[in-house]
XYZ file of C-alpha atoms in Angstrom:
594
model
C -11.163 26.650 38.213
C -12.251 30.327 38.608
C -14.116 32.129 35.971
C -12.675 35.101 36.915
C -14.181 38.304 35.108
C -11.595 41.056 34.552
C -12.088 44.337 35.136
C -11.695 46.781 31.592
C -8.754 47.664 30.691
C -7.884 51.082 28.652
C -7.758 48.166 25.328
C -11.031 46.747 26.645
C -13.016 50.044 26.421
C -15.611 50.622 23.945
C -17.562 54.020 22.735
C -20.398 54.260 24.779
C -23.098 55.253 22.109
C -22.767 51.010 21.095
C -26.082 49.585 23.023
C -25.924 45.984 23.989
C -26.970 44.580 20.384
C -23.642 46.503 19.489
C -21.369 45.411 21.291
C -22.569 41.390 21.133
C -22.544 41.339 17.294
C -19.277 43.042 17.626
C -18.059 39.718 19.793
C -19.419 37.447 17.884
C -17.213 38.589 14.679
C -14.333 38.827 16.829
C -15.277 35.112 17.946
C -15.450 34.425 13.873
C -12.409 36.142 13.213
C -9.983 34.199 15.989
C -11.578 30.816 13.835
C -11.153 31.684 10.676
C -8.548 29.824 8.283
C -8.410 27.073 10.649
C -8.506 24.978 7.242
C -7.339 26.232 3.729
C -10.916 24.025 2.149
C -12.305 26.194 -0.321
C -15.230 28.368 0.706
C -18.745 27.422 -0.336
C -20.004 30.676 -2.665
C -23.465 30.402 -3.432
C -23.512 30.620 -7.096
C -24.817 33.447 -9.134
C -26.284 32.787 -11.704
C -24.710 34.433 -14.330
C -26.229 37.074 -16.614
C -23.092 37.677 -19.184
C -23.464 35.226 -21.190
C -20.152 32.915 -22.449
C -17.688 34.147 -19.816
C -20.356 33.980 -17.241
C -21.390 30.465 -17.474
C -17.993 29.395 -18.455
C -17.056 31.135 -14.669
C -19.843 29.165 -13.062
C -19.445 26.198 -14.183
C -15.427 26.336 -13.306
C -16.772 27.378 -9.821
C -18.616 23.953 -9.826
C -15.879 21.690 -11.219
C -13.352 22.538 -8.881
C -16.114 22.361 -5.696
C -14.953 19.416 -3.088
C -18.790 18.054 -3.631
C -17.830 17.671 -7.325
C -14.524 15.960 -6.723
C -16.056 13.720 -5.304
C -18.650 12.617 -7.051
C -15.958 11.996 -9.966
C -13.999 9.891 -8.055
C -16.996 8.017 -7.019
C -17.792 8.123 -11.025
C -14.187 6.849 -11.347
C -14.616 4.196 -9.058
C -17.938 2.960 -10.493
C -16.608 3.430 -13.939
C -13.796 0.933 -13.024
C -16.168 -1.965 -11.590
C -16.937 -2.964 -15.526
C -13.581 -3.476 -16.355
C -13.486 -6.104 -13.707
C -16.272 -8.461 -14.441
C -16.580 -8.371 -17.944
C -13.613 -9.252 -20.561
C -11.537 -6.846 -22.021
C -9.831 -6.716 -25.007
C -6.684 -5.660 -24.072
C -6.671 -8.572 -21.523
C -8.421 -11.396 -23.242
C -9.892 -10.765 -26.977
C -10.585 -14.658 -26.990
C -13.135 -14.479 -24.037
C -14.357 -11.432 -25.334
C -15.407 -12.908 -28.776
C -16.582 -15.904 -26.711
C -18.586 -13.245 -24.694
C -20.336 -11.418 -28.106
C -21.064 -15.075 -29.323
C -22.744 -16.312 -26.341
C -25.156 -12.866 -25.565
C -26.816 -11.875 -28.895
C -28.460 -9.256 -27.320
C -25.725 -7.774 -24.542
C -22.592 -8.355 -27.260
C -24.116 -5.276 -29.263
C -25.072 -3.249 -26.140
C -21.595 -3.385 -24.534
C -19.929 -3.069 -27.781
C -21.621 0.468 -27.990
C -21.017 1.644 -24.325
C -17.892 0.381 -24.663
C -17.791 -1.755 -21.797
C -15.153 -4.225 -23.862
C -12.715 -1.999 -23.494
C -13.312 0.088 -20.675
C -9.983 2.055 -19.558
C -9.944 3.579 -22.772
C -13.688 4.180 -23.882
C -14.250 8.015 -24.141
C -16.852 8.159 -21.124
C -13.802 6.519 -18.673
C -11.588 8.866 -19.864
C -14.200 12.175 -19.971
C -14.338 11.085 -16.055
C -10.475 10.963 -15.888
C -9.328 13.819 -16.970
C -12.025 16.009 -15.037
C -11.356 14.639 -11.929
C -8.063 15.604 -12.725
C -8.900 18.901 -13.643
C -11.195 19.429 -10.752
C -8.459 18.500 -8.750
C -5.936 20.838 -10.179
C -8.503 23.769 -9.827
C -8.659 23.301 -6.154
C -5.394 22.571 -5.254
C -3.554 25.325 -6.518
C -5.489 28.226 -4.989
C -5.938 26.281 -1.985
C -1.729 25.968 -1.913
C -1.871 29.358 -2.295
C -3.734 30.087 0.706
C -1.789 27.758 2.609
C 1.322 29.529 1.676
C 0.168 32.979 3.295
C -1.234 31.475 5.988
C 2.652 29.930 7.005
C 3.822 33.553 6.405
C 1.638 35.775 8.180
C 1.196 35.898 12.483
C -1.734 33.592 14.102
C -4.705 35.760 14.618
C -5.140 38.350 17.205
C -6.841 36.998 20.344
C -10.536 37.644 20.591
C -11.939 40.557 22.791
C -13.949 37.872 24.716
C -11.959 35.081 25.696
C -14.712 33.671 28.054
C -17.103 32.510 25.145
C -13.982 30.130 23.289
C -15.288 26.420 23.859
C -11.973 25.671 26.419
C -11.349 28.635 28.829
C -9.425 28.942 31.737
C -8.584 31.957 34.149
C -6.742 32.901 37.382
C -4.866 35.899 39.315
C -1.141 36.090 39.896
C 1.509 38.307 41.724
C 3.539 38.762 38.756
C 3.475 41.983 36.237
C 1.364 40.907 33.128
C 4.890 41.416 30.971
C 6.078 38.829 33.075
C 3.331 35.973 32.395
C 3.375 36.897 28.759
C 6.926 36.473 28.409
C 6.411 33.300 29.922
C 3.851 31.984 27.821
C 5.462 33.071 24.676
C 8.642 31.045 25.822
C 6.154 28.139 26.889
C 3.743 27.652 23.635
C 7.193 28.062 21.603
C 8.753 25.413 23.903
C 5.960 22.979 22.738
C 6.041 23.775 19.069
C 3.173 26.654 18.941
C 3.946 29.008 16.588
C 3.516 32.124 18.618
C 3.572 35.886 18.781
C 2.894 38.559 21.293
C 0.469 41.278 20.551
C -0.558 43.717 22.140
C -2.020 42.574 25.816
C -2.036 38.808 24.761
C -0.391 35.749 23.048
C -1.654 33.863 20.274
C -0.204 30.474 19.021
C -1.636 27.784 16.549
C -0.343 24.304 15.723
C -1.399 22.007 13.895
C -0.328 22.663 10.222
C 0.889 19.830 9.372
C -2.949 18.541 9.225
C -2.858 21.409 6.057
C 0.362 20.085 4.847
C -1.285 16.366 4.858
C -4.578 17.264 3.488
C -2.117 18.837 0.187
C -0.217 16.113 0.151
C -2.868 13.633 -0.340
C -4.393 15.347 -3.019
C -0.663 16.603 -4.907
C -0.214 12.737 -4.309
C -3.354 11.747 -5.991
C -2.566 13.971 -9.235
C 0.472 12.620 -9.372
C -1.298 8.707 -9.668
C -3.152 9.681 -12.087
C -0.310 11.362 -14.111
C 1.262 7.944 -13.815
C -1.310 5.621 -14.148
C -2.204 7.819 -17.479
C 1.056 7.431 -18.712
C 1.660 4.157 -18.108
C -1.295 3.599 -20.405
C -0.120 5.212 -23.148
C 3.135 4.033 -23.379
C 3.550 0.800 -21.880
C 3.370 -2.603 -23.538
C 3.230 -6.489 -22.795
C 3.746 -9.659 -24.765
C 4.031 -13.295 -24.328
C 6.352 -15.977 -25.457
C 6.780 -19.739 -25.210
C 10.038 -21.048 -25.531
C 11.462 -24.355 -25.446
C 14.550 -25.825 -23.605
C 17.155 -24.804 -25.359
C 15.412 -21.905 -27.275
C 16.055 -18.281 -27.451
C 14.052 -15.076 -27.696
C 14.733 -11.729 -29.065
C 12.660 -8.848 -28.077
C 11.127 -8.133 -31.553
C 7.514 -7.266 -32.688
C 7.555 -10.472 -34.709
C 8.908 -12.916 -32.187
C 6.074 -12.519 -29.618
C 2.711 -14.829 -29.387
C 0.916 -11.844 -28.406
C 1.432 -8.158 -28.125
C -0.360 -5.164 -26.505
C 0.368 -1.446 -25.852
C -0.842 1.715 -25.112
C -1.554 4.221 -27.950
C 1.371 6.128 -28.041
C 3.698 3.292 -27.979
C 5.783 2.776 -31.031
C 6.801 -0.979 -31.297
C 9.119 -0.026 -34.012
C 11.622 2.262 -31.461
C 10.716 1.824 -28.176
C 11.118 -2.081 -27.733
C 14.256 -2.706 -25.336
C 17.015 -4.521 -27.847
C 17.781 -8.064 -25.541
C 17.508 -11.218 -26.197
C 17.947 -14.399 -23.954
C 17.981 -17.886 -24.388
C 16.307 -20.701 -21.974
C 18.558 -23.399 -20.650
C 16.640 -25.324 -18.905
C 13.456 -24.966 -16.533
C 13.631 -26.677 -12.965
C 9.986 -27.370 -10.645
C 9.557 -29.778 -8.037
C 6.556 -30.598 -6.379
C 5.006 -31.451 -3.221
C 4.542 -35.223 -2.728
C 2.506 -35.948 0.055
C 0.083 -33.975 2.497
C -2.744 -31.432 1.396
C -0.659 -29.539 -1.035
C 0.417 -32.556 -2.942
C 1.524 -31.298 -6.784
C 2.055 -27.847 -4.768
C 5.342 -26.031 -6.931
C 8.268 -25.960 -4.108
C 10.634 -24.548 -6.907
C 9.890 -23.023 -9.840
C 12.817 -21.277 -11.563
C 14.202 -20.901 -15.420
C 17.664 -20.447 -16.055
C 18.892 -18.477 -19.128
C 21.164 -16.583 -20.255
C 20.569 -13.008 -22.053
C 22.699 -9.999 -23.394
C 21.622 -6.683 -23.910
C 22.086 -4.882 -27.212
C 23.183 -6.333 -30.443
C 26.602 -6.647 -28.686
C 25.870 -6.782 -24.835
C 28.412 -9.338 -23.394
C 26.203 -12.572 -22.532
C 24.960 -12.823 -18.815
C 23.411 -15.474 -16.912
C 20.012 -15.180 -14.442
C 17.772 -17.641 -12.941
C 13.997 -16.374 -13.118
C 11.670 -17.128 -10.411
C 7.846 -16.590 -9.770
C 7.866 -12.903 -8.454
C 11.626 -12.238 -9.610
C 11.454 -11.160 -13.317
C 14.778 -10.236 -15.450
C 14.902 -6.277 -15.446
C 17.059 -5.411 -18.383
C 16.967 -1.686 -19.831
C 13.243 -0.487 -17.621
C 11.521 -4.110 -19.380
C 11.250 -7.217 -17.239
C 10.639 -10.221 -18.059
C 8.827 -12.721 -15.825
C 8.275 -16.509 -15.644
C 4.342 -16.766 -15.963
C 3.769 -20.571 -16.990
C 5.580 -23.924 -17.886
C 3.960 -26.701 -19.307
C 5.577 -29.892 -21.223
C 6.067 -30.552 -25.370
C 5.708 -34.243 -26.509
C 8.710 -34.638 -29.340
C 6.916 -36.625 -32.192
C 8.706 -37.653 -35.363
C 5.745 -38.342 -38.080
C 6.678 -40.685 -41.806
C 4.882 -41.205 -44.591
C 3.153 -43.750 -46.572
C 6.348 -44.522 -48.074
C 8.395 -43.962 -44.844
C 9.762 -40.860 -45.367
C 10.540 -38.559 -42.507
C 7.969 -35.532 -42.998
C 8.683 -34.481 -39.202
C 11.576 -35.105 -37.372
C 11.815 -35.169 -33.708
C 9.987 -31.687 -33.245
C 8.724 -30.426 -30.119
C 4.956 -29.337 -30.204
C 4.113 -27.195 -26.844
C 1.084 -28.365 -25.614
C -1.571 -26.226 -23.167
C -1.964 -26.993 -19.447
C -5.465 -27.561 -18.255
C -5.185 -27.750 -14.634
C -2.757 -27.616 -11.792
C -1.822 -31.263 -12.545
C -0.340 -30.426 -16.087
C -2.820 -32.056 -18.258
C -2.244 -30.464 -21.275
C -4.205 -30.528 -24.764
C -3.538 -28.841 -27.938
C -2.702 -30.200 -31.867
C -0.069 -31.644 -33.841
C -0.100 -30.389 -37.280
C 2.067 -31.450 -40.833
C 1.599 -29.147 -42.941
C 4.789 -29.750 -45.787
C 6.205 -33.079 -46.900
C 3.407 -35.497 -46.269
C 2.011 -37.917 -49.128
C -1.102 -40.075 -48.111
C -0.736 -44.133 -49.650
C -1.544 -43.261 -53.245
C 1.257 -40.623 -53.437
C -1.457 -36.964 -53.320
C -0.182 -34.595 -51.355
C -2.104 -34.228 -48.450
C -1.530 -32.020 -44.817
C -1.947 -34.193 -41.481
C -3.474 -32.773 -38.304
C -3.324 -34.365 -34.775
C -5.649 -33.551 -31.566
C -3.052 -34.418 -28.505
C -3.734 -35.309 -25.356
C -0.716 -35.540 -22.980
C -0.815 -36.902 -19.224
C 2.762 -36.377 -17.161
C 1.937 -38.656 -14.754
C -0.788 -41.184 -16.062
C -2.704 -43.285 -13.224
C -2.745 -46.117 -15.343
C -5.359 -49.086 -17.496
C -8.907 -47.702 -16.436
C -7.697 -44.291 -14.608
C -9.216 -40.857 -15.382
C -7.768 -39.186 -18.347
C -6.450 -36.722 -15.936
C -3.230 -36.662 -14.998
C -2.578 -36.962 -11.174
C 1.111 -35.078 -10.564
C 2.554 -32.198 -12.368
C 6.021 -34.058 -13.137
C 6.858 -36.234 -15.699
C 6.349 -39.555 -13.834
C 4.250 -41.804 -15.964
C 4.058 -39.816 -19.230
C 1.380 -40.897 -21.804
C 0.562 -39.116 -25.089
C -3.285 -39.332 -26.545
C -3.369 -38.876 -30.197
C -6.584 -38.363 -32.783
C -5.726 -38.550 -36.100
C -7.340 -36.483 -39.284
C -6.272 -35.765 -42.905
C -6.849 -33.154 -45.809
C -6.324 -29.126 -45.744
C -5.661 -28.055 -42.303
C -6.840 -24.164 -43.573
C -2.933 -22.516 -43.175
C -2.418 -21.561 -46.496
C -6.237 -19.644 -46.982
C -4.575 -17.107 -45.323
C -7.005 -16.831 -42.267
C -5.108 -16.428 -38.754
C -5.724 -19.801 -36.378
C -4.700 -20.892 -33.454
C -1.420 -23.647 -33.216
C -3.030 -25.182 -30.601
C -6.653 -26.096 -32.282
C -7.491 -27.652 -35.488
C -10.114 -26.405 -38.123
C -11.497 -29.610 -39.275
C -13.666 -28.256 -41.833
C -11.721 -29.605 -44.893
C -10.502 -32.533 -42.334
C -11.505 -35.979 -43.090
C -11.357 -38.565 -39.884
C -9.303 -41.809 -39.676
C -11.206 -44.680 -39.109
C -10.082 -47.213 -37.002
C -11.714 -51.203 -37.729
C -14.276 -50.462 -35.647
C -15.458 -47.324 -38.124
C -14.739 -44.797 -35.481
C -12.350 -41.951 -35.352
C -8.935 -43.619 -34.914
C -7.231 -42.608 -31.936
C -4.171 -43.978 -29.827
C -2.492 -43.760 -26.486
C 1.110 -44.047 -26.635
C 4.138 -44.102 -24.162
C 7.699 -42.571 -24.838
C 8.868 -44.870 -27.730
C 5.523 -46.461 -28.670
C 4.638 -45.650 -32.651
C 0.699 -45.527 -33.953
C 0.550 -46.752 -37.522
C -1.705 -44.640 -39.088
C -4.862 -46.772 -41.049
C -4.712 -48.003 -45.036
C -0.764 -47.717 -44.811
C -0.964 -43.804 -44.105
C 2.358 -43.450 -41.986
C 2.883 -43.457 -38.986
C 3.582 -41.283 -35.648
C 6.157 -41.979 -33.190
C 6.260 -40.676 -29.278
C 10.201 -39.613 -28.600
C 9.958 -38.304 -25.503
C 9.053 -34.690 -23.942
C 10.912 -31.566 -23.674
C 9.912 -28.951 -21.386
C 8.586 -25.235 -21.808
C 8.409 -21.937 -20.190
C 5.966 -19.048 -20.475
C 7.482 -15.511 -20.186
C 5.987 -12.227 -19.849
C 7.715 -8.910 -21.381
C 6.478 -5.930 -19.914
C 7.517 -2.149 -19.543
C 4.890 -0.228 -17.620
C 6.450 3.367 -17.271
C 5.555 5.343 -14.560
C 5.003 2.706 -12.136
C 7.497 3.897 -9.628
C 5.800 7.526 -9.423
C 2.785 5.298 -9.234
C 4.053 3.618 -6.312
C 5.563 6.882 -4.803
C 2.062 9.005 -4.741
C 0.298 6.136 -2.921
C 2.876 5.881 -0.380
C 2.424 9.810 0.361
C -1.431 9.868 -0.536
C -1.631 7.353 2.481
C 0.574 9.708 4.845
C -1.072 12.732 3.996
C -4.610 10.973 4.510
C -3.307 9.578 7.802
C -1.734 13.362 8.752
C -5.501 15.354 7.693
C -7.266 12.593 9.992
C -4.896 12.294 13.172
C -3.259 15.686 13.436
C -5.467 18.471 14.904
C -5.419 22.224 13.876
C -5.675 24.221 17.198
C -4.891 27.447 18.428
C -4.205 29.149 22.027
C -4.444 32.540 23.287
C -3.183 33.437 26.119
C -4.372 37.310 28.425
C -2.363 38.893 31.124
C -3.469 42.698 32.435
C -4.150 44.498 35.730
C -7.247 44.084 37.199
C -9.167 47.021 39.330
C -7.417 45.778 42.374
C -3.934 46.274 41.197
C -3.658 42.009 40.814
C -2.202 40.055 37.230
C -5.332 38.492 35.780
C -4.681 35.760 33.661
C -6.829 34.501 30.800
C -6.190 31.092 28.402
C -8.543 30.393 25.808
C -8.259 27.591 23.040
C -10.026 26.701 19.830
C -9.856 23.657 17.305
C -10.973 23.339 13.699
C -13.112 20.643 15.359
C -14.465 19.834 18.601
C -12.068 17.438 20.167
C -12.190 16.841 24.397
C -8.232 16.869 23.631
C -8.112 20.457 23.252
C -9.745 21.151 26.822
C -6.865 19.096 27.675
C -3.913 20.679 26.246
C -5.185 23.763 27.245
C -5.569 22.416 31.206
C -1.528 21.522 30.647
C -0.601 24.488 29.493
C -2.162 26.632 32.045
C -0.613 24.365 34.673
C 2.703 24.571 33.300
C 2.198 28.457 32.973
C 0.876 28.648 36.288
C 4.041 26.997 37.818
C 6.184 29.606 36.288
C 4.877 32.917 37.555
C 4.022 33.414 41.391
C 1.035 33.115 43.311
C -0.996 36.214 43.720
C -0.573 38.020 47.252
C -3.005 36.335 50.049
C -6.572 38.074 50.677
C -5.571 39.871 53.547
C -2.663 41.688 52.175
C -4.591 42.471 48.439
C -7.651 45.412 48.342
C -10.539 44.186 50.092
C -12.741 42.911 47.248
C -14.951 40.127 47.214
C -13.198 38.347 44.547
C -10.018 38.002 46.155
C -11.730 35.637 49.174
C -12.088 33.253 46.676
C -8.967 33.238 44.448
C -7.174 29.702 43.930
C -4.298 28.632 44.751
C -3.564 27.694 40.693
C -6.125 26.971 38.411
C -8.048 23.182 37.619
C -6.689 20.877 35.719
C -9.582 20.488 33.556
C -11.206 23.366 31.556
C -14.795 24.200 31.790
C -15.968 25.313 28.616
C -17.865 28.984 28.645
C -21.121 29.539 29.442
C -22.880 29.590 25.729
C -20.240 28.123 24.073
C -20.601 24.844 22.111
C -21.117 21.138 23.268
């Protein structure tokens, strides 16, 4: 390609008392002035210290919170902040492991109760962290926006006085009249989406704002996250419930085994009014191969209604397809099995009849644990009133006389039902909340079998254990099944879901889609021939702008005609060298960057 130098033009002339020093100084801010606003990132001010006390400071220091540096080193704080939460327990998740955690670590228990690492989304440091980042964010979006806006409204720059220095460059001669070539490269850079305009003895185009509208996007996108992450916080809320076969629920404060909720959540007017009832739970199971005791199906049917009068409805619940009714769902989380146990007297008398007691799984096989207690009714042999308490054992599929007590299948196959037996206060009535599913044996006396030892039984569906001394008895029925729901209503999850969908656009738009601009010369050189100058510049250096640029003076070259041959054209050296159309690749200027 030729570097051809054009000769000055009446534009091109400058005052003649500028010396050298002048006029390159003078270039080089044109230079700055054709790259400017290539980006709408806020510009990097060193601070002044202030000297004005209050509104000084207070000025600095919103200068520094709405910096890029500072956003983000709070969303690396953020990010940090959040690694807690994950490896130790939570309240809100698991108060259980967490008192396990305080009784176990003497010395940490105390430490993390201070920082607040038990409850870490909602300790004051987290949410100092939050709410700044959000701030910060805020603070530079909205000017930023600003500047974006007047960018899409005004004209892409002037072209520099000194096309020659751009990184790409590209020049040749032509036969046609300068108006012509810059009527034709207006129509081409529009033609491939540059936003162009002709002034003066050039055109100047840009493209490439959609990398701006990306780069605001992703960070509109990530205010909007935390908007709805924040308030899904405060007003969402989650509780469990076991129900029986043949059981119902309704979605009251009081009917749940556990409830949490954000802070702002008022159980007493936001709970969805439903109810539903659980007709029966179906699983299978894999047989044979490496995922034997693998759930194939695993599905509750039930039927609900909505409302104290909501006509009654039937759904089947499956792992991953909750019940949505009025923005709460409710999801099938667990199923275990419920040994039904009918428990006499000394004198015979029926104390419990045929009740189901829901017993914990312990592993993917369904060996469950948990207690059997009698709390009304009972009267040991010499007629006291006493309270009976049971620790169960329960096997769906036992392996048999000398097996493991582990069960070996999740279904009910060979069902066998391991019973301790203790008497006196089981604690209910002190007034003290415990679990149903562990006894407090501290005012529990054992039963001792003949051999002096705790008495204890296993038993089959219809076997009875006779308790010792005449004490009554206990009787295995059979064994209903359960299911474990989840109630949830996290509000806000969809615009959630929404600003991570765009966050990930406008990251992938800012990172793939390159902010360039082209300018393109056309006047009459000192021999009477169209000289033609192309110049391009990108926010970055990129080898695909020399490229583009290369295409587009080919294409514009193809469109105008070839300048007249040497012998018809003013003797000049230059013209014994003049291309036929210019290279396909662009040699970049001599000083300009690499």
């Amino acid at each position: 390609m030729s570097n051809t130098t054009t000769g000055k033009t009446p534009t091109d002339k400058t005052p003649t008392d500028k010396t050298p020093a002048d006029k390159t100084a003078g270039d080089d801010q044109d230079l700055g002035a054709a790259g400017s606003q290539l980006s709408t990132a806020p510009k990097e001010e060193a601070p002044n210290l202030p000297s004005l006390g209050v509104i000084g400071w207070a000025r600095w220091f919103w200068r520094q919170l709405t910096s890029m540096r500072v956003a983000l080193l709070l969303l690396l704080l953020l990010s940090l902040g959040a690694i807690p939460g994950s490896l130790i327990p939570q309240d809100g998740v698991d108060a259980m492991k967490v008192e396990e955690f305080r009784d176990n670590h003497d010395i940490l228990g105390p430490v993390y109760d201070k920082l607040g690492l038990f409850h870490v989304y909602s300790s004051v440091w987290f949410s100092a962290i939050y709410i700044l980042l959000f701030v910060s964010l805020i603070g530079c979006i909205v000017p930023r926006t600003w500047q974006f806006v007047g960018q899409l409204r005004g004209r892409p720059p002037r072209a520099p006085r000194r096309l020659d220095r751009l990184p790409a460059y590209t020049t040749w001669r032509t036969g046609a009249e300068p108006e012509e070539v810059r009527e034709a490269a207006l129509k081409l850079l529009k033609k491939r989406r540059f936003r162009a305009d002709a002034a003066g003895d050039a055109v100047a185009a840009e493209k490439g704002y959609l990398r701006e509208v990306g780069n605001l996007a992703f960070h509109i996108a990530l205010i909007v996250m935390l908007i709805a992450f924040a308030w899904g916080q405060l007003f969402k809320y989650e509780g469990n419930k076991l129900i029986l076969e043949g059981d119902g629920f309704s979605n009251t404060l009081t009917q749940y085994d556990d409830f949490k909720s954000g802070n702002l959540f008022d159980a007493a007017h936001d709970l969805a009014p439903f109810s539903f009832t659980l007709k029966d739970f179906h699983g299978t199971y894999e047989a044979t191969g490496p995922n034997r005791g693998t759930p194939r199906i695993y599905e509750a049917k039930v039927t609900y209604s909505e409302g104290a009068d909501g006509a009654e409805k039937t759904k089947t619940i499956e792992v991953n397809k909750p019940l949505d009714i009025d923005g709460s769902k409710v999801y099938l989380v667990s199923h275990g099995y419920a040994p039904i146990l009918t428990v006499k007297d000394a004198k015979g008398d029926v104390v419990m009849d045929k009740q189901a007691v829901a017993l914990l799984p312990l592993d993917a096989n369904v060996t469950s644990s948990g207690a059997v207690k009698v709390m009304d009714g009972y009267r040991n042999a010499k007629g006291e009133k006493e309270q009976l308490g049971f620790n169960a054992f329960f096997l769906p599929t036992y392996g048999g006389k000398g097996s493991t007590m582990l069960s070996s299948f999740p279904a009910l196959i060979n069902p066998m039902l391991a019973l301790s037996a203790y008497h006196g206060d089981l604690g209910v009535d002190a007034g003290i909340p415990q679990s149903i599913y562990q006894l407090d044996k501290t005012n529990l006396e054992e039963f001792k079998g003949s051999d002096g030892k705790l008495f204890k039984q296993q038993l089959k569906v219809g076997d009875t254990m006779t308790l010792p001394n005449g004490a009554g008895s206990v009787t295995f029925n059979g064994v209903q099944e359960w299911a474990g729901f989840q109630v949830t209503q996290q509000p806000g999850s969809g615009w959630a879901l929404g600003g991570a969908v765009i966050a990930i656009l406008g990251l992938a738009g800012s990172l793939f889609i390159r902010r360039r601009r082209v300018w393109v010369r056309a006047v009459r050189g000192a021999d009477g021939v169209t000289v033609v100058e192309m110049a391009g510049l990108g926010r970055s250096e990129s080898a695909k702008v020399p490229e583009e640029l290369g295409d587009l003076a080919g294409a514009l070259y193809d469109q105008t005609p070839e300048a007249p041959e040497a012998s018809d054209a003013p003797d000049t050296p230059e013209n014994d060298d003049t291309p036929d159309s210019p290279d396909t690749h662009v040699v970049p200027a001599e000083g300009a960057e690499k």
